[in-house]
Amino acid sequence: MKMITRCPSCGTAYRVTAEQLAARAGHVRCGQCAMIFDARATFVDGDIDTSQPSLDQPSTFRAEEVAQIEAMLARSVAPNLPPPSEISLADPPISRGEPDFEPDSEPEPEPVIAALPAAAAPLAAAAAVVAAPAAVAAPAAIAAPAAIAAPAAGAAARAHEFDFGPAAKRRARIVSALWGSGIFILSMLLAGQIVHAYRGEVAVLAPGARPWLEAGCRLLGCRIPLPRYANYISIESSELAAERGASGLFTLSAVLRNRASFAQAHPSLELTLTDQQEQPVVRRVLQPKDYLGERAAREPAFAADTEYGFKVYIDAAGLGATGYRLYVFYD
């Protein structure tokens, strides 16, 4: 059963079959304006002109037309060519005269076929060569078969572009879903790496997330480090005093305070002994275990908004130290 549908863009009518409609769920591409439309929604009433070629007609009809066009082309070119014995490569190109037939002045009937196969492409190409009024050189006429074959290759290439309809939409949805899933997975991996790298800061900024971070660290075999902000640690007081009856033995006393609203790691201390000219004599870095002793292991965190004091005994015999400098820092 054959039906007629009309392109809603350019108005071209086409003759279609049920098999062609079933190929893309009724979606077709217009051969004139390349618009894709639903042929079932644009059916028109009317009889089909059986004189028009269709996909079901044998190919002998087109072969006869090709032979007639080639014969007319040969008649229009041959009278203007010199005898074969006078042709040489040095001769200038010979222009073809006007065709000795009158072109059909009647308008061409409206096409009513869905698409022409590659075998029908030479018809259109040969007709274009015959109707061209411009002068044609002899070598160009000899190369006409190659020019006629070119549109057939283009039509075959365009046949691969016939990819639309529900099946194409399903493939597009699947591809989009795969891309979306890949982007989501990569985004989650990137977010996990950022959280792992700054897990200590995240635990401070979002205390409610600390249990989740600890659970994740148990799986990964890591730990949540304590924050280390030296600008929140201050030395409230410090003193370096010489011990009585012991030459060169000093006692360093100091009070440290954590002014942050969160617990931090114990800081390191840099102690520098100076002489009478305030020049450094010796420098020593004190780790938490050096100035806190067992307390450093018992209390690994410097509690928020708290302070503590400590004493350290220093043997500086023979150094001539008379002063000191004390700094707080984190490794």
PDB file of C-alpha atoms in Angstrom, residues 3 14 46 60 88 92 98 115 117 133 187 238 265 272 296:
ATOM      1  CA  MET A   3       0.531   6.718   0.467  1.00  0.00           C
ATOM      2  CA  TYR A  14       6.373  12.131  -1.598  1.00  0.00           C
ATOM      3  CA  GLY A  46      -5.192  12.146  -3.986  1.00  0.00           C
ATOM      4  CA  THR A  60      15.591  -0.426 -17.347  1.00  0.00           C
ATOM      5  CA  SER A  88      46.148  17.664 -31.393  1.00  0.00           C
ATOM      6  CA  PRO A  92      42.902  25.405 -28.263  1.00  0.00           C
ATOM      7  CA  GLU A  98      24.042  25.788 -28.569  1.00  0.00           C
ATOM      8  CA  ALA A 115      14.351   8.953  -2.253  1.00  0.00           C
ATOM      9  CA  PRO A 117      18.886   5.287  -5.126  1.00  0.00           C
ATOM     10  CA  PRO A 133      23.902  26.868 -21.867  1.00  0.00           C
ATOM     11  CA  SER A 187      33.240  14.298  40.598  1.00  0.00           C
ATOM     12  CA  SER A 238      58.217  33.116  80.161  1.00  0.00           C
ATOM     13  CA  ALA A 265      48.184  19.967  68.388  1.00  0.00           C
ATOM     14  CA  THR A 272      67.767  30.644  71.509  1.00  0.00           C
ATOM     15  CA  ALA A 296      52.285  15.016  75.840  1.00  0.00           C
TER      16      ALA A 296
END
